[in-house]
Coordinates of N, CA and C and ligand atoms in Angstrom, one line a residue:
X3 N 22.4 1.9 23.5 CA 21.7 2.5 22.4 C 20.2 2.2 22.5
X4 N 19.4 3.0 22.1 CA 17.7 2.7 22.5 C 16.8 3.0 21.0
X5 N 16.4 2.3 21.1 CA 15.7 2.5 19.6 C 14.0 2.2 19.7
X6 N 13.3 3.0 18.8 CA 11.9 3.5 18.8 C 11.3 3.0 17.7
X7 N 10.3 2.1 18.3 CA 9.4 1.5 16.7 C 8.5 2.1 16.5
X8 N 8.6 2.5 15.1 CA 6.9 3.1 14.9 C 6.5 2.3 14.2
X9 N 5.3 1.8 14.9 CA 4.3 0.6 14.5 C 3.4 1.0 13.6
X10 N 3.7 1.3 12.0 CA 2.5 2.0 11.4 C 1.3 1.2 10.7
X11 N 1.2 0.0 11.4 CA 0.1 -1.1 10.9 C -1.2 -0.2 11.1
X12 N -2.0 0.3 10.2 CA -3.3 0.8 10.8 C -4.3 -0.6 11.3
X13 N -4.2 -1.8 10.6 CA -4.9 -2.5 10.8 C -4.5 -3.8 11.6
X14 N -3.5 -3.6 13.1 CA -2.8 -4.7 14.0 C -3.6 -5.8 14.3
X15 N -4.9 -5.6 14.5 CA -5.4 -6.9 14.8 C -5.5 -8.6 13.7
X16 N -5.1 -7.6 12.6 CA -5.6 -8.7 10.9 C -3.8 -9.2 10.9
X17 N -2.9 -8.6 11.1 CA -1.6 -8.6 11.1 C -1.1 -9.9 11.2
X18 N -0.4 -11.0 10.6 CA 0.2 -11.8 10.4 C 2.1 -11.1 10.4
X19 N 2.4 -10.6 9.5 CA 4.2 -10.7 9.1 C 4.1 -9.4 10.0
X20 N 3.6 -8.3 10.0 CA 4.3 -7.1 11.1 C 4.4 -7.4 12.5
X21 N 3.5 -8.1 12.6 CA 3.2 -8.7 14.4 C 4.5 -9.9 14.4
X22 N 4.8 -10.9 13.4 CA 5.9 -11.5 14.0 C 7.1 -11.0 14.1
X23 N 7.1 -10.0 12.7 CA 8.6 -9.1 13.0 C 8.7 -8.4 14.3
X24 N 7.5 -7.9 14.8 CA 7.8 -7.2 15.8 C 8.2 -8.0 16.9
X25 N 7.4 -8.7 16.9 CA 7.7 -9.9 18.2 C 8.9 -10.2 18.2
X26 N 9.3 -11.2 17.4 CA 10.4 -11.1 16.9 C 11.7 -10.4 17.5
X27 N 11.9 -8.9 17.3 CA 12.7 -7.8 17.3 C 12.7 -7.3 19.2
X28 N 11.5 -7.6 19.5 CA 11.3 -7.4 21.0 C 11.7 -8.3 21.9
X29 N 11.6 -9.6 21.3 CA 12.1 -10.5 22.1 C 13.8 -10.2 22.5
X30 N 14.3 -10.0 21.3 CA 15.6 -9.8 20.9 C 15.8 -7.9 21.9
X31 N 15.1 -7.5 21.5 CA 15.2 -5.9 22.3 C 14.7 -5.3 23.2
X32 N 14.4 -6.5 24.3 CA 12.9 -5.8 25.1 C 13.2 -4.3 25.7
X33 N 14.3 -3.3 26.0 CA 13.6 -2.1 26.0 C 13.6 -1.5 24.9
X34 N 13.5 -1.8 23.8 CA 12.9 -1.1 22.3 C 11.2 -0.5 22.9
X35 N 11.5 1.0 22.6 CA 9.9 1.3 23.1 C 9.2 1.3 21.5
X36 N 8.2 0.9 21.6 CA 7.1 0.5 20.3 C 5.8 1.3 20.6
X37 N 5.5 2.2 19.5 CA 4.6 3.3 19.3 C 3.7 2.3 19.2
X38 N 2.4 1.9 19.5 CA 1.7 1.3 18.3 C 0.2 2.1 17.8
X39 N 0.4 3.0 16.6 CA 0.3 4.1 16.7 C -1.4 3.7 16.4
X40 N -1.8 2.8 15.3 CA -3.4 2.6 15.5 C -4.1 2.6 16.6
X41 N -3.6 1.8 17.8 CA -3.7 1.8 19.1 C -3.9 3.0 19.6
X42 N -2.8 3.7 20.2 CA -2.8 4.4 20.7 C -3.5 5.9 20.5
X43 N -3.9 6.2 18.9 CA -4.3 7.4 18.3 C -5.5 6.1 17.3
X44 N -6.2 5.9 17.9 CA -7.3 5.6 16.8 C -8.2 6.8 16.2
X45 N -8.2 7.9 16.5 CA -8.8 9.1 16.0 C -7.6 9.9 14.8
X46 N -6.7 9.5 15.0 CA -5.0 9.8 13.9 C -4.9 11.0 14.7
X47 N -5.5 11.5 16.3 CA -4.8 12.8 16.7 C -3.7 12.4 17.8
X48 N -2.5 12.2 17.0 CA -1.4 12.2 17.7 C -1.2 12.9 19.2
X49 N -0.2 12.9 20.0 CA -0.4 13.4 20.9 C 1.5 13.9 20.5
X50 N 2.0 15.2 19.6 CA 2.8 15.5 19.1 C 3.7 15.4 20.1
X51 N 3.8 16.3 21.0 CA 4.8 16.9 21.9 C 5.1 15.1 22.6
X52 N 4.4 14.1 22.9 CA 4.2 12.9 23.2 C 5.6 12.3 22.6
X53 N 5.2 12.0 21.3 CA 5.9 11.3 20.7 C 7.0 12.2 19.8
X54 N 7.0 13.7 20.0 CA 8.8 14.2 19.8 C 9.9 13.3 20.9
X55 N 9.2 13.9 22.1 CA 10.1 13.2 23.1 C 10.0 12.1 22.8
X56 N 9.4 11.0 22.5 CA 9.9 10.0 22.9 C 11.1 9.5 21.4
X57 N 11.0 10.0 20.1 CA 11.7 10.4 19.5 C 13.0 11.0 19.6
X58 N 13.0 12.1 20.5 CA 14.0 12.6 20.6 C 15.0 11.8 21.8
X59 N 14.3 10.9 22.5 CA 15.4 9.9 23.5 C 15.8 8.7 22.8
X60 N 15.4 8.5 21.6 CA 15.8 7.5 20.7 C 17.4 7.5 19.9
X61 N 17.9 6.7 20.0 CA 19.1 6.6 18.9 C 19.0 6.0 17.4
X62 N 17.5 4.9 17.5 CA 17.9 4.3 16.2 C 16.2 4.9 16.4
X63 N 15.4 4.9 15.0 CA 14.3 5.1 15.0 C 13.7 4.1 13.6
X64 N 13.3 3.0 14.1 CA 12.5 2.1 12.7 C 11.1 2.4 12.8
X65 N 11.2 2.5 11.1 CA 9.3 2.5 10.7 C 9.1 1.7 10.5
X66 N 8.4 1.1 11.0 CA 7.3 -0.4 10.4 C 6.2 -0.6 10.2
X67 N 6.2 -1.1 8.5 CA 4.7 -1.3 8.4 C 4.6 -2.1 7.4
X68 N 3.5 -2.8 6.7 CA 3.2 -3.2 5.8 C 3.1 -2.3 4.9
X69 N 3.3 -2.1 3.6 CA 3.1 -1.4 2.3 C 2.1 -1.4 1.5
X70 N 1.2 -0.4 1.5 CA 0.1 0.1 0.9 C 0.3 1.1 0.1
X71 N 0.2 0.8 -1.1 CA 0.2 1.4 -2.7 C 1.7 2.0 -2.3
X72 N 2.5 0.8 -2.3 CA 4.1 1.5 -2.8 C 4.5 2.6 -1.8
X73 N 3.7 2.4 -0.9 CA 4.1 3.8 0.1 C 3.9 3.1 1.7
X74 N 4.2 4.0 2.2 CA 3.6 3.8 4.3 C 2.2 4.1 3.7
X75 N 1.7 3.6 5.0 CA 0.7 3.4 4.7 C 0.2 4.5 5.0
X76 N -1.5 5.3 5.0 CA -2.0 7.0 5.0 C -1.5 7.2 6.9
X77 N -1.9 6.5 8.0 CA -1.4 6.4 9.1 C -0.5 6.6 9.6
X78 N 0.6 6.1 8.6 CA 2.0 6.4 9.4 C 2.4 7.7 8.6
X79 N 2.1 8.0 7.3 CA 2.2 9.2 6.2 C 2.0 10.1 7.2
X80 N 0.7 9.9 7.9 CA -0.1 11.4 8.6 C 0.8 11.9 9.8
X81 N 1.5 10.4 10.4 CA 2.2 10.6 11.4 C 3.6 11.4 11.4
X82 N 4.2 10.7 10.4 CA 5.5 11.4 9.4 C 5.0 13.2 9.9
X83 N 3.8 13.4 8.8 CA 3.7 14.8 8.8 C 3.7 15.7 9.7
X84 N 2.8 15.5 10.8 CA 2.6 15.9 12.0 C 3.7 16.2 13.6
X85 N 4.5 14.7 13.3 CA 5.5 14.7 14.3 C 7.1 15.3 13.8
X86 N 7.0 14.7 12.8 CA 8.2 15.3 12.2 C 8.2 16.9 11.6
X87 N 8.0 17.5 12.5 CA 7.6 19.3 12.5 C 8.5 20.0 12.0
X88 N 8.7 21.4 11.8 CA 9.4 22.5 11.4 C 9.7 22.4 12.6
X89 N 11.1 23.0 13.1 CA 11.5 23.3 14.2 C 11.6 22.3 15.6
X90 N 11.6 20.9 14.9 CA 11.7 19.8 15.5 C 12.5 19.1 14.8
X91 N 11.9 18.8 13.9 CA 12.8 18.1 13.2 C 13.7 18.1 11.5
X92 N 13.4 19.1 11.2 CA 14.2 20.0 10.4 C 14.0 21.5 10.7
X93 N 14.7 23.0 10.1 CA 14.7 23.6 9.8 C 15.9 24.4 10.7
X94 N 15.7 25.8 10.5 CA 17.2 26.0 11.5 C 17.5 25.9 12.8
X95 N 16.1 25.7 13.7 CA 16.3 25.4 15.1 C 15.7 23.8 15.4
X96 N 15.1 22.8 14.2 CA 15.0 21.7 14.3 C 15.5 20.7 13.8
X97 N 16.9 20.6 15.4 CA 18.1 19.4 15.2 C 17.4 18.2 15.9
X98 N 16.7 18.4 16.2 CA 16.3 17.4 17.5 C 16.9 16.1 17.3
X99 N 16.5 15.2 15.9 CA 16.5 14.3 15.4 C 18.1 14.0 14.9
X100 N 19.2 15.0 14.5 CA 20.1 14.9 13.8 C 21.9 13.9 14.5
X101 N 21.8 13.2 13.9 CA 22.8 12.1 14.2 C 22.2 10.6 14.8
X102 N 20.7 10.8 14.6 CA 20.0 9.2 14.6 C 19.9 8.6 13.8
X103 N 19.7 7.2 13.6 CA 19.4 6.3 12.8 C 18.1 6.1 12.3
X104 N 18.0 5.9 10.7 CA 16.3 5.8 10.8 C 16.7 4.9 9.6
X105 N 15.9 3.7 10.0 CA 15.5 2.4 9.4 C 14.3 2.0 9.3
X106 N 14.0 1.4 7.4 CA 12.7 1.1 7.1 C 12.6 -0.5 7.5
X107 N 11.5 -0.8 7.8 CA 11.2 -2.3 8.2 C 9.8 -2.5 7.3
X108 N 9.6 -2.9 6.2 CA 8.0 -3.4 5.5 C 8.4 -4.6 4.9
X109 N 6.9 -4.8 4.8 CA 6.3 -6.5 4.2 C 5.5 -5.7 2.9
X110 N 5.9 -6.7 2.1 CA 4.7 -6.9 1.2 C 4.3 -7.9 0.5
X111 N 2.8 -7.7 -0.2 CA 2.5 -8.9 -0.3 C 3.1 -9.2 -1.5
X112 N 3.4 -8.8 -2.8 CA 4.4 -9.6 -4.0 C 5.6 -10.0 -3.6
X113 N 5.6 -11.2 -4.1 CA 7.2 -11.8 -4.0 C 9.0 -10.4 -3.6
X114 N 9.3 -10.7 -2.8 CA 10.6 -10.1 -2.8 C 11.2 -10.1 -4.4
X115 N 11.5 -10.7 -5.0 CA 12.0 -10.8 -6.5 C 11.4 -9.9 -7.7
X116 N 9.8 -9.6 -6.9 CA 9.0 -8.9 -8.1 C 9.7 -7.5 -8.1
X117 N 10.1 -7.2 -6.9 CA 10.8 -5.6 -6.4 C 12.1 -5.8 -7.0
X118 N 12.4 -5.5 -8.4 CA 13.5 -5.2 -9.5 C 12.8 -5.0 -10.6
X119 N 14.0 -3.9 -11.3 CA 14.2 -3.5 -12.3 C 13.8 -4.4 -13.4
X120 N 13.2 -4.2 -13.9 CA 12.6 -5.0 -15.3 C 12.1 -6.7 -14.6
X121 N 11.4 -6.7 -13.5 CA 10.1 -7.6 -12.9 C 8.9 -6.9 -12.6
X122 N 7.8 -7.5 -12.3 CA 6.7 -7.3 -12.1 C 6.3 -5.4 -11.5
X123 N 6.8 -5.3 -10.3 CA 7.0 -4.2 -9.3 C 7.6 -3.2 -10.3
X124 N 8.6 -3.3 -11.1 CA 9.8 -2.5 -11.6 C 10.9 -1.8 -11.2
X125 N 10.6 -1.6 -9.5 CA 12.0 -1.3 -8.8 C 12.2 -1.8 -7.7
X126 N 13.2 -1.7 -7.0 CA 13.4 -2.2 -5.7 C 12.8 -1.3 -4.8
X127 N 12.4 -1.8 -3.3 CA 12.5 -1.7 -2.1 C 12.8 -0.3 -2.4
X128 N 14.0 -0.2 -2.5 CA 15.4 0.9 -1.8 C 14.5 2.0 -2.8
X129 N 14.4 2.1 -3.8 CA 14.0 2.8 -4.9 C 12.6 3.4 -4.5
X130 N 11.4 2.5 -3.8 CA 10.5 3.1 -3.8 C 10.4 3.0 -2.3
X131 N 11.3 3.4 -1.5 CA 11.2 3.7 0.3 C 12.3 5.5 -0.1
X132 N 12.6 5.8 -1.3 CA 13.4 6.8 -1.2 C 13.1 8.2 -0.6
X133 N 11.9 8.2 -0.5 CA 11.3 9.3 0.6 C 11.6 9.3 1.8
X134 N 12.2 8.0 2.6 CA 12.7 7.8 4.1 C 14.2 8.3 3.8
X135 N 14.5 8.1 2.6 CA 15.9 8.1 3.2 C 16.2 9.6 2.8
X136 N 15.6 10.5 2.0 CA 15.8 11.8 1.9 C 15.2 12.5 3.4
X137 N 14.1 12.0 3.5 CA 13.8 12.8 4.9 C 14.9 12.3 6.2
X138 N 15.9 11.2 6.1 CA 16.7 11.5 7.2 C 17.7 12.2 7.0
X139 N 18.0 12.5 5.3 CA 18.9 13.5 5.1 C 18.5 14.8 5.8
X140 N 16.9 15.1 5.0 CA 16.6 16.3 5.5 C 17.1 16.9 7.5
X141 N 16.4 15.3 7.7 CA 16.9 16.0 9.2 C 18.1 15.7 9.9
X142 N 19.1 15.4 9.1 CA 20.6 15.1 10.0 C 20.9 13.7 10.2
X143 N 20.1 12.8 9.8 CA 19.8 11.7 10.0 C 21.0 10.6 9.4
X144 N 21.2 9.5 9.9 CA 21.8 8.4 8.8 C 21.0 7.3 8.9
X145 N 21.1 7.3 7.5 CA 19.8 6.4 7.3 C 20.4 5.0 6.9
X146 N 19.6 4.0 7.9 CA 20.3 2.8 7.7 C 19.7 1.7 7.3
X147 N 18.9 2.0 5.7 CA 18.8 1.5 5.1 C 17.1 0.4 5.2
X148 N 16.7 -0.2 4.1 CA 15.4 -0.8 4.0 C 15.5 -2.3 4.3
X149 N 15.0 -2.7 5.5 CA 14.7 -4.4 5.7 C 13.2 -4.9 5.0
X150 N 13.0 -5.5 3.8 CA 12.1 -5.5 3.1 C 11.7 -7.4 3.0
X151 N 10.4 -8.0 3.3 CA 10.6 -9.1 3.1 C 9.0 -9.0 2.4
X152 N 9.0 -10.0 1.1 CA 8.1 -10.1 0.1 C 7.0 -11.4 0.4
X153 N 6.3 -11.6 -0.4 CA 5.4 -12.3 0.3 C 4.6 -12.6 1.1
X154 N 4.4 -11.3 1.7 CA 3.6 -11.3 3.0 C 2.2 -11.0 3.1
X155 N 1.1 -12.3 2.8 CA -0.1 -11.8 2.5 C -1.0 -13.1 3.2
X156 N -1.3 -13.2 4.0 CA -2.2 -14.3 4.9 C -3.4 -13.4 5.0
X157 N -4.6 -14.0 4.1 CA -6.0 -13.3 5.0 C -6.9 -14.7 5.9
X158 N -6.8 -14.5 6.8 CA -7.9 -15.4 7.6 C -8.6 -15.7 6.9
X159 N -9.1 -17.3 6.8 CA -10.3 -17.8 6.2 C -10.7 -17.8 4.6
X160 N -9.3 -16.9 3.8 CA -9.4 -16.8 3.2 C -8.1 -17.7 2.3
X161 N -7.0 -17.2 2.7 CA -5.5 -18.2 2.6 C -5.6 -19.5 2.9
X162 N -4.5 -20.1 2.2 CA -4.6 -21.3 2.9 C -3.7 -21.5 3.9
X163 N -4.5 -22.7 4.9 CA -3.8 -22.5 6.6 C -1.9 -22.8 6.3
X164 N -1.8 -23.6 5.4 CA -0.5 -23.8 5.0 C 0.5 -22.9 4.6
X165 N -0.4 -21.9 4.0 CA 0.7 -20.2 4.1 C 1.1 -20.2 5.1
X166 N 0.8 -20.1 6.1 CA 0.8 -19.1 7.1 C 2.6 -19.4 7.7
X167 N 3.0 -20.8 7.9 CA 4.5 -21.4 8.2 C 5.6 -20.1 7.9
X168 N 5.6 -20.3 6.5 CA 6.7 -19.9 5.6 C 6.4 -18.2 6.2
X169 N 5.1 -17.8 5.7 CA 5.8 -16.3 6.1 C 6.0 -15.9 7.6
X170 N 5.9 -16.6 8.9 CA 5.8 -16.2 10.1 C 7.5 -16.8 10.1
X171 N 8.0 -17.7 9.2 CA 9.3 -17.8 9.5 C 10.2 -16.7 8.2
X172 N 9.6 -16.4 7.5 CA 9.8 -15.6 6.8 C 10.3 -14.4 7.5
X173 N 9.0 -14.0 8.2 CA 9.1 -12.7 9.0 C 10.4 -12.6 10.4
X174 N 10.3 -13.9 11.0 CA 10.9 -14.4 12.0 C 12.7 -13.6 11.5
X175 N 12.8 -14.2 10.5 CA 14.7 -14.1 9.8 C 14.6 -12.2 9.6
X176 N 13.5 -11.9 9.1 CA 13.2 -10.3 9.0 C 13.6 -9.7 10.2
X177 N 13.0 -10.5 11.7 CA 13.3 -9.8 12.9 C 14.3 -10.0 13.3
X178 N 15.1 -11.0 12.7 CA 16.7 -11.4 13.5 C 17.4 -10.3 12.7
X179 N 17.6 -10.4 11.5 CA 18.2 -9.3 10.5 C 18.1 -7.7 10.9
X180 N 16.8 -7.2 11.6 CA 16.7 -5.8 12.3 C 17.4 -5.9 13.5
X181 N 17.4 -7.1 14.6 CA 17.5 -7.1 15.7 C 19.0 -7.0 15.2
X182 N 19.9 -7.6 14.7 CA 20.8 -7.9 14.4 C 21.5 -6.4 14.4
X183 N 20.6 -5.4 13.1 CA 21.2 -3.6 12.7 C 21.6 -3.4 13.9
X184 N 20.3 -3.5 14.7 CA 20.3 -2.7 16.2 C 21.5 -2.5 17.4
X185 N 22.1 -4.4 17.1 CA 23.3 -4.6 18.2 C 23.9 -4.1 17.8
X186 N 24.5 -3.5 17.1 CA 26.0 -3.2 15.6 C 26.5 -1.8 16.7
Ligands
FMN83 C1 -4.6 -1.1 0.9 C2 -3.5 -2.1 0.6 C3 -2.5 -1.8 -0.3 C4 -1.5 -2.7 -0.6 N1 -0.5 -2.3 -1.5 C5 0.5 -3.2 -1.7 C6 1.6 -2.8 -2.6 O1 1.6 -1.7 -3.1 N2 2.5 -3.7 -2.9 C7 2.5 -5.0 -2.4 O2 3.3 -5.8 -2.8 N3 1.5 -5.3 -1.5 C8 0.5 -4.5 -1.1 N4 -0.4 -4.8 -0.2 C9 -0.3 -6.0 0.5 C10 0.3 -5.8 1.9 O3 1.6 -5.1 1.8 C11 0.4 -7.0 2.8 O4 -0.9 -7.5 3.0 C12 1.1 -6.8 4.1 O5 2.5 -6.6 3.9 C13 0.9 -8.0 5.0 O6 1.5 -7.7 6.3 P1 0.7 -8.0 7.6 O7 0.5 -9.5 7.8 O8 1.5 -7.4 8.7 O9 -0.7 -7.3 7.5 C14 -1.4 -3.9 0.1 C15 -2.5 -4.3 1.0 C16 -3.5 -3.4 1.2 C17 -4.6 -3.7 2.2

């Protein structure tokens, strides 16, 4: 089975919890191919036809990113829009995608606990990733569901050095738990 990370960190170099999950998940999957899409498209012009195919030789397809305003972040949004086409990956001649897996993978920085119903956040995870999981309906998809870990907020020079433990092992159990989806 081959699975496709899209790496939607716009900002990988500042990265603490997405870089260990990824690591992480790679160690565990080294032919997992990993988009890393700031990298690769620092101008946000995709190279579409690029990354359909490499999409379309995928069986599992995880988005990964840190969470910016309750959403993916504008980078991987733009990515969403562009790659995921009419006639690629929905409409009547776009199956491309249909019978894969698509799994959310984000961090954020409020506590995991804050993400419920009558706490801080007000909903879960699941609740506010529900645009992934309709768009794998849209495209034929089974969607397998949101790996979400809270907490994840280290700024250099700014945090203290003593944060940093808990969430790289934090993140660490985040990447066993995906790596984990993946072997199933
Ligand atoms: C522009 C921006 C928006 C953010 N929005 C949220 C948010 O809606 N909810 C939240 O809990 N954390 C939010 N955060 C915190 C990030 O999710 C957190 O810094 C990130 O998960 C850390 O992952 P990293 O170490 O891989 O960068 C935001 C951070 C930024 C910079």
């Amino acid at each position: 089975m081959k699975t496709i990370m899209i790496y939607g960190h716009p900002h990988p170099e500042l990265s603490l919890g997405n870089k260990t999950i990824l690591e992480t998940v790679k160690a565990e999957i080294p032919d997992m191919d990993v988009r890393h899409i700031a990298e690769l498209y620092s101008d946000g012009k995709f190279d579409i036809k690029a990354e359909q195919e490499a999409l379309a030789a995928a069986d599992t397809i995880i988005l990964k990113f840190p969470v910016y305003w309750y959403a993916y972040p504008a980078l991987l949004k733009k990515y969403i829009d562009d790659v995921f086409a009419h006639g690629f990956a929905y409409g009547s001649t776009g199956t491309r995608l249909k019978g894969k897996t698509l799994i959310v993978s984000c961090t954020t920085g409020a506590p995991y606990d804050a993400y419920a119903e009558g706490e801080f956040q007000s909903h879960t995870m699941d609740t506010y990733m529900f645009p992934a999981a309709q768009l794998a309906k849209l495209c034929g998809m089974h969607f397998g569901g949101v790996v979400h870990t809270g907490g994840v907020m280290y700024i250099p020079g700014v945090s203290k050095p003593e944060a940093k433990e808990p969430i790289i092992k934090a993140c660490q159990v985040h990447g066993e738990k995906l790596a984990s989806l993946l072997r199933r």
